[in-house]
Amino acid sequence: MTTPLRSDIAQALPSDVGGGRTARFATWLAVLPLAIFFLILPSLTARAAVNIQEVKSEKGITAWLVEDHTLPIVTLHFVFDGGTSHDPAGKEGLANLMTGLLSEGAGDYDSDTFQVKLDEAGAEMSFNAWHDGIYGSIRLLSKRQEAAFDLVGLAVNRPRFDQGPVGRIRAQLLSGIIANEREPHAIAELAWRRRLYGTHPYSRPPEGTKESLTRITPADLSAFHKAAFARDGLHVAVVGDIDAKALSARLDQLFGDLPQKQALAPVPDVTPKLGQWTLVAYALPQTSLQLAFPGIGRSDPEFYAAQLINDILGGSPFTSRLFQEVREKRGLAYGVSSSLEGYQHSNMLVVATSTRADRAAETLNLIRQVIKELVDTGPTAAELEASKKYLIGAYAIRNLGSSRAISATLVRMQLDKLGIDYIHRRPALIEQVTLDQVRAAAKKLLSAEPAVMGVGPRLAGSRDTE
């Protein structure tokens, strides 16, 4: 369930693959003063003093730790494999509802008492369910950590799922679902995912439906918690005022009594169905456009070539081809971007923009033209060099700029199986990509007929509507 605290997780889980499209537009503004800086200066990442220790508790819980004793604060991110893709059919929204209840009473404390205790301990705790994982975030004062870790341990191990909080959080979720039934972009996103993924769990609304939420019982919540919260699916990262010995004990305090093995059914891989239109027709002044192309897995040897071609196409703020052609030269949109969007079982490259409704067809045709030219001729050597400098240099600002960002980055590295020394190896992995490899990646990813989604007045040439 999303709350102001839980939004920190989305903002603080940077990844080489890329995040949500809304977050990308915000990132453009955040990196504006730095974009040119990173194009002309050597890498800061290679010199970033991030000393990562691997800590293993007596009960076998492993975490990555970056000690930082400048402030009396400890930040912890953790992820359990699973997430909304494991919601049972007919009970969509189960994982999301469960995460909304983890701070609504645990152990011997009911919801009100638990919240008071958490405030007294001076701790922040948040949970969120995404497609492939259940994410937790903790921020606490190191001098009051005993009480804080006790409370978080209760939430992780012994959530109550009392009927009162279940009904209240369910009502909040239902209110959002009902509101989304009249929101064009929410309608479009659901239709888009159904077209792309068919009957795969990724096609289902992670927040659930009015019907599915009403079917979920406290017993369902307890069963899902028991199946998902287990040590073999756990990834942990910690940054702040705590040493390895103290963290080892805290890991067992938080996670040591959980079951060893998860009991989740496997989710199959899925290839998005491209070459189709999804148009949600509304009389809006602006039309939102998305184009989905084939993606690439994070472990694929060609990933860095794909990352560079994405950056040249639309991933880099203010210097990409799409930004220059769509916004700078023609003023068709405030922003336009592309991103590699990766899930555990599926991948896409997505181009997104919004433009005046009466110029939507023109904008879509221009995007297609820019992509075709990039496929036909490939990027220039100068574009590739600039993209390498930007991707290497901007990493420290995006991923290592705060304790929250560092801990989230370390969790992301674990999920992607990148290795504890990845931050130091990353610049060389990008530098070694050749121009021929990037041109090959452009052809591989961008030659296919994309899936197109539009939200706004009907587009000339569109073939399908919702």
GROMACS .gro file of C-alpha atoms in nm:
model
  466
    1MET     CA    1   0.000   0.000   0.000
    2THR     CA    2   0.138   0.342  -0.088
    3THR     CA    3   0.178   0.609   0.179
    4PRO     CA    4   0.408   0.916   0.197
    5LEU     CA    5   0.668   0.702   0.372
    6ARG     CA    6   0.630   0.420   0.126
    7SER     CA    7   0.693   0.655  -0.164
    8ASP     CA    8   1.050   0.678  -0.032
    9ILE     CA    9   1.104   0.321  -0.144
   10ALA     CA   10   1.007   0.397  -0.502
   11GLN     CA   11   1.230   0.704  -0.505
   12ALA     CA   12   1.517   0.528  -0.330
   13LEU     CA   13   1.541   0.211  -0.534
   14PRO     CA   14   1.752   0.333  -0.827
   15SER     CA   15   1.845   0.081  -1.087
   16ASP     CA   16   2.039   0.059  -1.410
   17VAL     CA   17   1.722  -0.077  -1.566
   18GLY     CA   18   1.512   0.227  -1.483
   19GLY     CA   19   1.205   0.309  -1.280
   20GLY     CA   20   0.856   0.443  -1.340
   21ARG     CA   21   0.784   0.698  -1.609
   22THR     CA   22   0.664   0.964  -1.363
   23ALA     CA   23   0.985   0.936  -1.169
   24ARG     CA   24   1.191   0.989  -1.483
   25PHE     CA   25   1.039   1.332  -1.551
   26ALA     CA   26   1.115   1.433  -1.192
   27THR     CA   27   1.469   1.305  -1.234
   28TRP     CA   28   1.521   1.532  -1.535
   29LEU     CA   29   1.459   1.837  -1.319
   30ALA     CA   30   1.677   1.706  -1.041
   31VAL     CA   31   1.979   1.650  -1.264
   32LEU     CA   32   1.950   1.964  -1.476
   33PRO     CA   33   2.238   2.150  -1.305
   34LEU     CA   34   2.455   1.838  -1.335
   35ALA     CA   35   2.387   1.717  -1.687
   36ILE     CA   36   2.657   1.920  -1.862
   37PHE     CA   37   2.891   1.878  -1.565
   38PHE     CA   38   2.895   1.502  -1.601
   39LEU     CA   39   2.943   1.517  -1.974
   40ILE     CA   40   3.278   1.692  -1.940
   41LEU     CA   41   3.430   1.562  -1.615
   42PRO     CA   42   3.576   1.219  -1.532
   43SER     CA   43   3.380   0.972  -1.330
   44LEU     CA   44   3.305   1.049  -0.967
   45THR     CA   45   3.172   0.700  -0.912
   46ALA     CA   46   3.512   0.538  -0.951
   47ARG     CA   47   3.639   0.753  -0.664
   48ALA     CA   48   3.329   0.724  -0.447
   49ALA     CA   49   3.433   0.602  -0.101
   50VAL     CA   50   3.166   0.339  -0.048
   51ASN     CA   51   3.312   0.060   0.163
   52ILE     CA   52   3.062  -0.227   0.156
   53GLN     CA   53   3.095  -0.504   0.414
   54GLU     CA   54   2.914  -0.837   0.399
   55VAL     CA   55   2.773  -0.920   0.742
   56LYS     CA   56   2.643  -1.266   0.832
   57SER     CA   57   2.449  -1.331   1.150
   58GLU     CA   58   2.469  -1.641   1.369
   59LYS     CA   59   2.142  -1.765   1.216
   60GLY     CA   60   2.270  -1.716   0.861
   61ILE     CA   61   2.106  -1.383   0.769
   62THR     CA   62   2.327  -1.189   0.526
   63ALA     CA   63   2.332  -0.812   0.479
   64TRP     CA   64   2.549  -0.555   0.306
   65LEU     CA   65   2.663  -0.275   0.535
   66VAL     CA   66   2.812   0.070   0.480
   67GLU     CA   67   2.918   0.220   0.812
   68ASP     CA   68   2.870   0.594   0.848
   69HIS     CA   69   2.907   0.739   1.197
   70THR     CA   70   2.873   1.106   1.106
   71LEU     CA   71   2.508   1.109   1.217
   72PRO     CA   72   2.333   0.892   1.482
   73ILE     CA   73   2.099   0.738   1.223
   74VAL     CA   74   2.061   0.388   1.080
   75THR     CA   75   1.882   0.326   0.750
   76LEU     CA   76   1.781  -0.024   0.644
   77HIS     CA   77   1.616  -0.151   0.326
   78PHE     CA   78   1.506  -0.510   0.276
   79VAL     CA   79   1.314  -0.705   0.014
   80PHE     CA   80   1.137  -1.039   0.019
   81ASP     CA   81   1.101  -1.206  -0.321
   82GLY     CA   82   0.740  -1.237  -0.427
   83GLY     CA   83   0.510  -0.937  -0.451
   84THR     CA   84   0.182  -0.873  -0.625
   85SER     CA   85   0.254  -1.120  -0.906
   86HIS     CA   86   0.197  -1.392  -0.646
   87ASP     CA   87  -0.153  -1.276  -0.553
   88PRO     CA   88  -0.390  -1.573  -0.598
   89ALA     CA   89  -0.633  -1.543  -0.889
   90GLY     CA   90  -0.951  -1.387  -0.761
   91LYS     CA   91  -0.775  -1.228  -0.464
   92GLU     CA   92  -0.573  -0.963  -0.644
   93GLY     CA   93  -0.455  -0.694  -0.405
   94LEU     CA   94  -0.361  -0.942  -0.131
   95ALA     CA   95   0.008  -0.846  -0.112
   96ASN     CA   96  -0.074  -0.476  -0.129
   97LEU     CA   97  -0.332  -0.502   0.150
   98MET     CA   98  -0.093  -0.705   0.363
   99THR     CA   99   0.185  -0.445   0.343
  100GLY     CA  100  -0.062  -0.175   0.443
  101LEU     CA  101  -0.133  -0.367   0.762
  102LEU     CA  102   0.218  -0.453   0.882
  103SER     CA  103   0.237  -0.136   1.090
  104GLU     CA  104  -0.126  -0.166   1.208
  105GLY     CA  105  -0.059  -0.381   1.512
  106ALA     CA  106   0.184  -0.662   1.590
  107GLY     CA  107   0.256  -0.897   1.876
  108ASP     CA  108   0.074  -0.783   2.189
  109TYR     CA  109   0.018  -0.430   2.055
  110ASP     CA  110  -0.299  -0.328   1.877
  111SER     CA  111  -0.285  -0.068   1.600
  112ASP     CA  112  -0.305   0.244   1.818
  113THR     CA  113  -0.057   0.116   2.074
  114PHE     CA  114   0.188   0.004   1.807
  115GLN     CA  115   0.184   0.348   1.641
  116VAL     CA  116   0.244   0.521   1.977
  117LYS     CA  117   0.534   0.287   2.053
  118LEU     CA  118   0.685   0.352   1.710
  119ASP     CA  119   0.667   0.728   1.764
  120GLU     CA  120   0.824   0.695   2.109
  121ALA     CA  121   1.112   0.497   1.958
  122GLY     CA  122   1.171   0.775   1.703
  123ALA     CA  123   1.159   0.532   1.412
  124GLU     CA  124   1.011   0.541   1.061
  125MET     CA  125   0.890   0.215   0.912
  126SER     CA  126   0.729   0.155   0.574
  127PHE     CA  127   0.630  -0.136   0.353
  128ASN     CA  128   0.525  -0.165  -0.010
  129ALA     CA  129   0.436  -0.444  -0.251
  130TRP     CA  130   0.559  -0.431  -0.610
  131HIS     CA  131   0.524  -0.688  -0.885
  132ASP     CA  132   0.829  -0.894  -0.786
  133GLY     CA  133   0.895  -0.809  -0.425
  134ILE     CA  134   0.775  -0.691  -0.086
  135TYR     CA  135   0.986  -0.395   0.020
  136GLY     CA  136   1.057  -0.267   0.369
  137SER     CA  137   1.231   0.049   0.483
  138ILE     CA  138   1.342   0.149   0.834
  139ARG     CA  139   1.505   0.469   0.956
  140LEU     CA  140   1.589   0.504   1.324
  141LEU     CA  141   1.808   0.678   1.578
  142SER     CA  142   2.107   0.459   1.662
  143LYS     CA  143   2.089   0.549   2.034
  144ARG     CA  144   1.729   0.421   2.053
  145GLN     CA  145   1.769   0.123   1.827
  146GLU     CA  146   1.675  -0.146   2.080
  147ALA     CA  147   1.312  -0.036   2.100
  148ALA     CA  148   1.293   0.038   1.728
  149PHE     CA  149   1.427  -0.300   1.621
  150ASP     CA  150   1.194  -0.474   1.867
  151LEU     CA  151   0.894  -0.307   1.704
  152VAL     CA  152   1.007  -0.373   1.349
  153GLY     CA  153   1.079  -0.734   1.445
  154LEU     CA  154   0.722  -0.768   1.567
  155ALA     CA  155   0.586  -0.622   1.242
  156VAL     CA  156   0.797  -0.861   1.034
  157ASN     CA  157   0.736  -1.173   1.243
  158ARG     CA  158   0.402  -1.131   1.421
  159PRO     CA  159   0.163  -0.896   1.238
  160ARG     CA  160  -0.189  -0.914   1.383
  161PHE     CA  161  -0.423  -0.848   1.089
  162ASP     CA  162  -0.702  -0.749   1.329
  163GLN     CA  163  -1.046  -0.710   1.175
  164GLY     CA  164  -1.074  -0.337   1.249
  165PRO     CA  165  -0.751  -0.230   1.071
  166VAL     CA  166  -0.822  -0.478   0.789
  167GLY     CA  167  -1.156  -0.313   0.725
  168ARG     CA  168  -1.012   0.038   0.746
  169ILE     CA  169  -0.718  -0.020   0.511
  170ARG     CA  170  -0.940  -0.218   0.273
  171ALA     CA  171  -1.179   0.080   0.261
  172GLN     CA  172  -0.891   0.314   0.177
  173LEU     CA  173  -0.784   0.090  -0.110
  174LEU     CA  174  -1.140   0.055  -0.236
  175SER     CA  175  -1.174   0.434  -0.239
  176GLY     CA  176  -0.869   0.460  -0.463
  177ILE     CA  177  -0.994   0.187  -0.694
  178ILE     CA  178  -1.332   0.358  -0.733
  179ALA     CA  179  -1.160   0.690  -0.807
  180ASN     CA  180  -0.942   0.522  -1.070
  181GLU     CA  181  -1.251   0.393  -1.248
  182ARG     CA  182  -1.304   0.752  -1.366
  183GLU     CA  183  -0.939   0.843  -1.421
  184PRO     CA  184  -0.837   0.813  -1.789
  185HIS     CA  185  -0.472   0.733  -1.730
  186ALA     CA  186  -0.549   0.465  -1.471
  187ILE     CA  187  -0.798   0.308  -1.712
  188ALA     CA  188  -0.540   0.320  -1.987
  189GLU     CA  189  -0.265   0.166  -1.775
  190LEU     CA  190  -0.486  -0.130  -1.688
  191ALA     CA  191  -0.593  -0.179  -2.051
  192TRP     CA  192  -0.230  -0.145  -2.164
  193ARG     CA  193  -0.108  -0.414  -1.924
  194ARG     CA  194  -0.385  -0.652  -2.028
  195ARG     CA  195  -0.293  -0.607  -2.394
  196LEU     CA  196   0.077  -0.655  -2.325
  197TYR     CA  197   0.061  -0.947  -2.082
  198GLY     CA  198  -0.266  -1.128  -2.151
  199THR     CA  199  -0.348  -1.357  -1.858
  200HIS     CA  200  -0.004  -1.332  -1.695
  201PRO     CA  201  -0.003  -1.197  -1.335
  202TYR     CA  202   0.166  -0.877  -1.459
  203SER     CA  203  -0.161  -0.789  -1.633
  204ARG     CA  204  -0.354  -0.774  -1.307
  205PRO     CA  205  -0.400  -0.455  -1.103
  206PRO     CA  206  -0.160  -0.475  -0.807
  207GLU     CA  207  -0.407  -0.283  -0.590
  208GLY     CA  208  -0.676  -0.540  -0.668
  209THR     CA  209  -1.035  -0.485  -0.774
  210LYS     CA  210  -1.353  -0.404  -0.583
  211GLU     CA  211  -1.454  -0.768  -0.606
  212SER     CA  212  -1.118  -0.923  -0.518
  213LEU     CA  213  -1.053  -0.705  -0.215
  214THR     CA  214  -1.385  -0.799  -0.057
  215ARG     CA  215  -1.289  -1.168  -0.077
  216ILE     CA  216  -0.965  -1.131   0.121
  217THR     CA  217  -0.984  -1.245   0.483
  218PRO     CA  218  -0.741  -1.210   0.776
  219ALA     CA  219  -0.665  -1.580   0.728
  220ASP     CA  220  -0.559  -1.508   0.367
  221LEU     CA  221  -0.330  -1.230   0.489
  222SER     CA  222  -0.168  -1.454   0.749
  223ALA     CA  223  -0.116  -1.734   0.496
  224PHE     CA  224   0.045  -1.500   0.243
  225HIS     CA  225   0.270  -1.350   0.510
  226LYS     CA  226   0.386  -1.696   0.614
  227ALA     CA  227   0.454  -1.798   0.253
  228ALA     CA  228   0.646  -1.483   0.155
  229PHE     CA  229   0.835  -1.381   0.469
  230ALA     CA  230   1.114  -1.638   0.475
  231ARG     CA  231   1.490  -1.617   0.488
  232ASP     CA  232   1.577  -1.769   0.150
  233GLY     CA  233   1.397  -1.485  -0.031
  234LEU     CA  234   1.541  -1.203   0.181
  235HIS     CA  235   1.781  -0.926   0.072
  236VAL     CA  236   1.907  -0.668   0.324
  237ALA     CA  237   2.121  -0.353   0.310
  238VAL     CA  238   2.210  -0.117   0.595
  239VAL     CA  239   2.379   0.223   0.603
  240GLY     CA  240   2.463   0.435   0.905
  241ASP     CA  241   2.573   0.444   1.266
  242ILE     CA  242   2.609   0.072   1.336
  243ASP     CA  243   2.904  -0.166   1.314
  244ALA     CA  244   2.917  -0.520   1.179
  245LYS     CA  245   2.903  -0.690   1.521
  246ALA     CA  246   2.597  -0.496   1.633
  247LEU     CA  247   2.425  -0.544   1.296
  248SER     CA  248   2.477  -0.919   1.312
  249ALA     CA  249   2.273  -0.935   1.631
  250ARG     CA  250   2.006  -0.702   1.491
  251LEU     CA  251   1.964  -0.919   1.181
  252ASP     CA  252   1.872  -1.216   1.395
  253GLN     CA  253   1.645  -0.994   1.604
  254LEU     CA  254   1.456  -0.892   1.289
  255PHE     CA  255   1.466  -1.199   1.069
  256GLY     CA  256   1.620  -1.493   1.256
  257ASP     CA  257   1.292  -1.655   1.358
  258LEU     CA  258   1.137  -1.652   1.010
  259PRO     CA  259   1.091  -1.979   0.818
  260GLN     CA  260   1.388  -2.088   0.612
  261LYS     CA  261   1.204  -2.143   0.282
  262GLN     CA  262   0.939  -1.941   0.101
  263ALA     CA  263   0.625  -2.125  -0.011
  264LEU     CA  264   0.533  -1.922  -0.319
  265ALA     CA  265   0.420  -2.072  -0.649
  266PRO     CA  266   0.655  -1.991  -0.941
  267VAL     CA  267   0.566  -1.714  -1.186
  268PRO     CA  268   0.646  -1.783  -1.554
  269ASP     CA  269   0.842  -1.555  -1.783
  270VAL     CA  270   0.636  -1.359  -2.037
  271THR     CA  271   0.714  -1.171  -2.356
  272PRO     CA  272   0.500  -0.857  -2.398
  273LYS     CA  273   0.273  -0.867  -2.702
  274LEU     CA  274   0.382  -0.580  -2.926
  275GLY     CA  275   0.252  -0.449  -3.259
  276GLN     CA  276  -0.087  -0.337  -3.128
  277TRP     CA  277  -0.271  -0.018  -3.033
  278THR     CA  278  -0.444   0.066  -2.707
  279LEU     CA  279  -0.634   0.394  -2.730
  280VAL     CA  280  -0.841   0.521  -2.439
  281ALA     CA  281  -1.043   0.796  -2.600
  282TYR     CA  282  -1.116   1.099  -2.381
  283ALA     CA  283  -1.177   1.463  -2.469
  284LEU     CA  284  -0.859   1.587  -2.304
  285PRO     CA  285  -0.646   1.889  -2.404
  286GLN     CA  286  -0.335   1.670  -2.399
  287THR     CA  287  -0.267   1.324  -2.534
  288SER     CA  288  -0.034   1.091  -2.348
  289LEU     CA  289   0.164   0.848  -2.561
  290GLN     CA  290   0.362   0.537  -2.482
  291LEU     CA  291   0.546   0.303  -2.718
  292ALA     CA  292   0.672  -0.035  -2.597
  293PHE     CA  293   0.961  -0.213  -2.770
  294PRO     CA  294   1.145  -0.534  -2.681
  295GLY     CA  295   1.355  -0.508  -2.367
  296ILE     CA  296   1.660  -0.682  -2.229
  297GLY     CA  297   1.735  -0.869  -1.908
  298ARG     CA  298   1.971  -0.725  -1.650
  299SER     CA  299   2.199  -1.029  -1.671
  300ASP     CA  300   2.218  -1.021  -2.052
  301PRO     CA  301   2.576  -0.962  -2.177
  302GLU     CA  302   2.438  -0.694  -2.413
  303PHE     CA  303   2.274  -0.499  -2.130
  304TYR     CA  304   2.527  -0.214  -2.121
  305ALA     CA  305   2.504  -0.162  -2.497
  306ALA     CA  306   2.126  -0.149  -2.457
  307GLN     CA  307   2.158   0.096  -2.168
  308LEU     CA  308   2.372   0.326  -2.380
  309ILE     CA  309   2.140   0.319  -2.681
  310ASN     CA  310   1.847   0.395  -2.450
  311ASP     CA  311   2.036   0.689  -2.304
  312ILE     CA  312   2.110   0.825  -2.652
  313LEU     CA  313   1.751   0.777  -2.764
  314GLY     CA  314   1.565   0.929  -2.471
  315GLY     CA  315   1.717   0.834  -2.139
  316SER     CA  316   1.956   1.125  -2.097
  317PRO     CA  317   1.796   1.452  -1.984
  318PHE     CA  318   1.816   1.740  -2.231
  319THR     CA  319   2.072   1.581  -2.466
  320SER     CA  320   1.892   1.275  -2.606
  321ARG     CA  321   1.775   1.260  -2.966
  322LEU     CA  322   1.408   1.250  -2.869
  323PHE     CA  323   1.441   1.551  -2.643
  324GLN     CA  324   1.624   1.750  -2.907
  325GLU     CA  325   1.386   1.665  -3.191
  326VAL     CA  326   1.052   1.662  -3.007
  327ARG     CA  327   1.097   1.944  -2.761
  328GLU     CA  328   1.392   2.164  -2.850
  329LYS     CA  329   1.345   2.190  -3.226
  330ARG     CA  330   0.966   2.168  -3.250
  331GLY     CA  331   0.822   2.237  -2.905
  332LEU     CA  332   0.580   1.945  -2.932
  333ALA     CA  333   0.614   1.834  -2.569
  334TYR     CA  334   0.747   1.952  -2.238
  335GLY     CA  335   0.933   1.625  -2.191
  336VAL     CA  336   0.992   1.300  -2.374
  337SER     CA  337   1.188   1.003  -2.247
  338SER     CA  338   1.277   0.641  -2.293
  339SER     CA  339   1.367   0.379  -2.036
  340LEU     CA  340   1.459   0.015  -1.999
  341GLU     CA  341   1.187  -0.125  -1.778
  342GLY     CA  342   1.274  -0.458  -1.627
  343TYR     CA  343   1.073  -0.698  -1.415
  344GLN     CA  344   1.191  -1.035  -1.294
  345HIS     CA  345   0.995  -1.214  -1.567
  346SER     CA  346   0.965  -0.958  -1.846
  347ASN     CA  347   1.142  -0.659  -2.001
  348MET     CA  348   1.054  -0.366  -2.228
  349LEU     CA  349   1.200  -0.045  -2.365
  350VAL     CA  350   0.933   0.224  -2.327
  351VAL     CA  351   0.911   0.569  -2.485
  352ALA     CA  352   0.673   0.815  -2.317
  353THR     CA  353   0.554   1.172  -2.370
  354SER     CA  354   0.250   1.401  -2.351
  355THR     CA  355   0.160   1.659  -2.615
  356ARG     CA  356  -0.123   1.881  -2.734
  357ALA     CA  357  -0.412   1.668  -2.855
  358ASP     CA  358  -0.418   1.832  -3.197
  359ARG     CA  359  -0.049   1.752  -3.248
  360ALA     CA  360  -0.046   1.398  -3.111
  361ALA     CA  361  -0.030   1.228  -3.451
  362GLU     CA  362   0.255   1.458  -3.556
  363THR     CA  363   0.444   1.382  -3.235
  364LEU     CA  364   0.395   1.007  -3.270
  365ASN     CA  365   0.518   1.014  -3.629
  366LEU     CA  366   0.824   1.216  -3.528
  367ILE     CA  367   0.911   0.970  -3.250
  368ARG     CA  368   0.887   0.686  -3.499
  369GLN     CA  369   1.109   0.878  -3.741
  370VAL     CA  370   1.377   0.945  -3.479
  371ILE     CA  371   1.377   0.578  -3.380
  372LYS     CA  372   1.402   0.463  -3.743
  373GLU     CA  373   1.697   0.692  -3.807
  374LEU     CA  374   1.874   0.561  -3.499
  375VAL     CA  375   1.817   0.203  -3.614
  376ASP     CA  376   1.926   0.275  -3.972
  377THR     CA  377   2.244   0.473  -3.901
  378GLY     CA  378   2.318   0.411  -3.537
  379PRO     CA  379   2.459   0.667  -3.294
  380THR     CA  380   2.772   0.867  -3.364
  381ALA     CA  381   3.099   0.812  -3.183
  382ALA     CA  382   3.053   1.149  -3.014
  383GLU     CA  383   2.707   1.054  -2.889
  384LEU     CA  384   2.840   0.728  -2.749
  385GLU     CA  385   3.126   0.898  -2.568
  386ALA     CA  386   2.896   1.160  -2.418
  387SER     CA  387   2.652   0.893  -2.306
  388LYS     CA  388   2.927   0.692  -2.139
  389LYS     CA  389   3.045   0.995  -1.945
  390TYR     CA  390   2.695   1.080  -1.834
  391LEU     CA  391   2.599   0.729  -1.724
  392ILE     CA  392   2.923   0.684  -1.533
  393GLY     CA  393   2.927   1.028  -1.376
  394ALA     CA  394   2.562   1.059  -1.281
  395TYR     CA  395   2.556   0.728  -1.095
  396ALA     CA  396   2.705   0.871  -0.777
  397ILE     CA  397   2.450   1.152  -0.761
  398ARG     CA  398   2.150   0.932  -0.839
  399ASN     CA  399   2.248   0.628  -0.637
  400LEU     CA  400   2.497   0.731  -0.369
  401GLY     CA  401   2.381   1.076  -0.264
  402SER     CA  402   2.231   0.985   0.074
  403SER     CA  403   2.218   0.699   0.322
  404ARG     CA  404   1.868   0.616   0.199
  405ALA     CA  405   1.982   0.605  -0.163
  406ILE     CA  406   2.290   0.396  -0.081
  407SER     CA  407   2.099   0.132   0.115
  408ALA     CA  408   1.836   0.108  -0.157
  409THR     CA  409   2.108   0.080  -0.421
  410LEU     CA  410   2.274  -0.205  -0.233
  411VAL     CA  411   1.943  -0.394  -0.221
  412ARG     CA  412   1.897  -0.337  -0.594
  413MET     CA  413   2.246  -0.475  -0.655
  414GLN     CA  414   2.156  -0.788  -0.461
  415LEU     CA  415   1.831  -0.836  -0.650
  416ASP     CA  416   2.014  -0.799  -0.981
  417LYS     CA  417   2.294  -1.034  -0.862
  418LEU     CA  418   2.561  -0.779  -0.952
  419GLY     CA  419   2.813  -0.861  -0.680
  420ILE     CA  420   2.934  -0.658  -0.384
  421ASP     CA  421   3.210  -0.489  -0.590
  422TYR     CA  422   2.977  -0.375  -0.870
  423ILE     CA  423   3.005  -0.002  -0.797
  424HIS     CA  424   3.378  -0.018  -0.862
  425ARG     CA  425   3.347  -0.243  -1.169
  426ARG     CA  426   3.060  -0.053  -1.332
  427PRO     CA  427   3.263   0.224  -1.506
  428ALA     CA  428   3.480  -0.031  -1.689
  429LEU     CA  429   3.174  -0.232  -1.795
  430ILE     CA  430   3.032   0.077  -1.962
  431GLU     CA  431   3.360   0.203  -2.106
  432GLN     CA  432   3.432  -0.124  -2.285
  433VAL     CA  433   3.115  -0.112  -2.499
  434THR     CA  434   3.196  -0.047  -2.865
  435LEU     CA  435   3.011   0.158  -3.123
  436ASP     CA  436   2.930  -0.157  -3.321
  437GLN     CA  437   2.776  -0.317  -3.012
  438VAL     CA  438   2.557  -0.014  -2.949
  439ARG     CA  439   2.444  -0.004  -3.311
  440ALA     CA  440   2.358  -0.374  -3.290
  441ALA     CA  441   2.157  -0.309  -2.973
  442ALA     CA  442   1.961  -0.036  -3.154
  443LYS     CA  443   1.861  -0.279  -3.427
  444LYS     CA  444   1.776  -0.554  -3.180
  445LEU     CA  445   1.557  -0.341  -2.954
  446LEU     CA  446   1.405  -0.080  -3.183
  447SER     CA  447   1.336  -0.257  -3.514
  448ALA     CA  448   1.015  -0.425  -3.398
  449GLU     CA  449   0.671  -0.271  -3.447
  450PRO     CA  450   0.592  -0.132  -3.101
  451ALA     CA  451   0.281  -0.153  -2.893
  452VAL     CA  452   0.133   0.198  -2.880
  453MET     CA  453  -0.088   0.343  -2.607
  454GLY     CA  454  -0.267   0.676  -2.633
  455VAL     CA  455  -0.484   0.858  -2.379
  456GLY     CA  456  -0.683   1.143  -2.531
  457PRO     CA  457  -0.885   1.216  -2.846
  458ARG     CA  458  -0.875   0.945  -3.112
  459LEU     CA  459  -0.551   0.935  -3.308
  460ALA     CA  460  -0.557   0.921  -3.685
  461GLY     CA  461  -0.438   0.577  -3.788
  462SER     CA  462  -0.514   0.405  -3.459
  463ARG     CA  463  -0.676   0.067  -3.502
  464ASP     CA  464  -0.798  -0.034  -3.159
  465THR     CA  465  -0.981   0.141  -2.880
  466GLU     CA  466  -1.091   0.061  -2.526
   0.00000   0.00000   0.00000
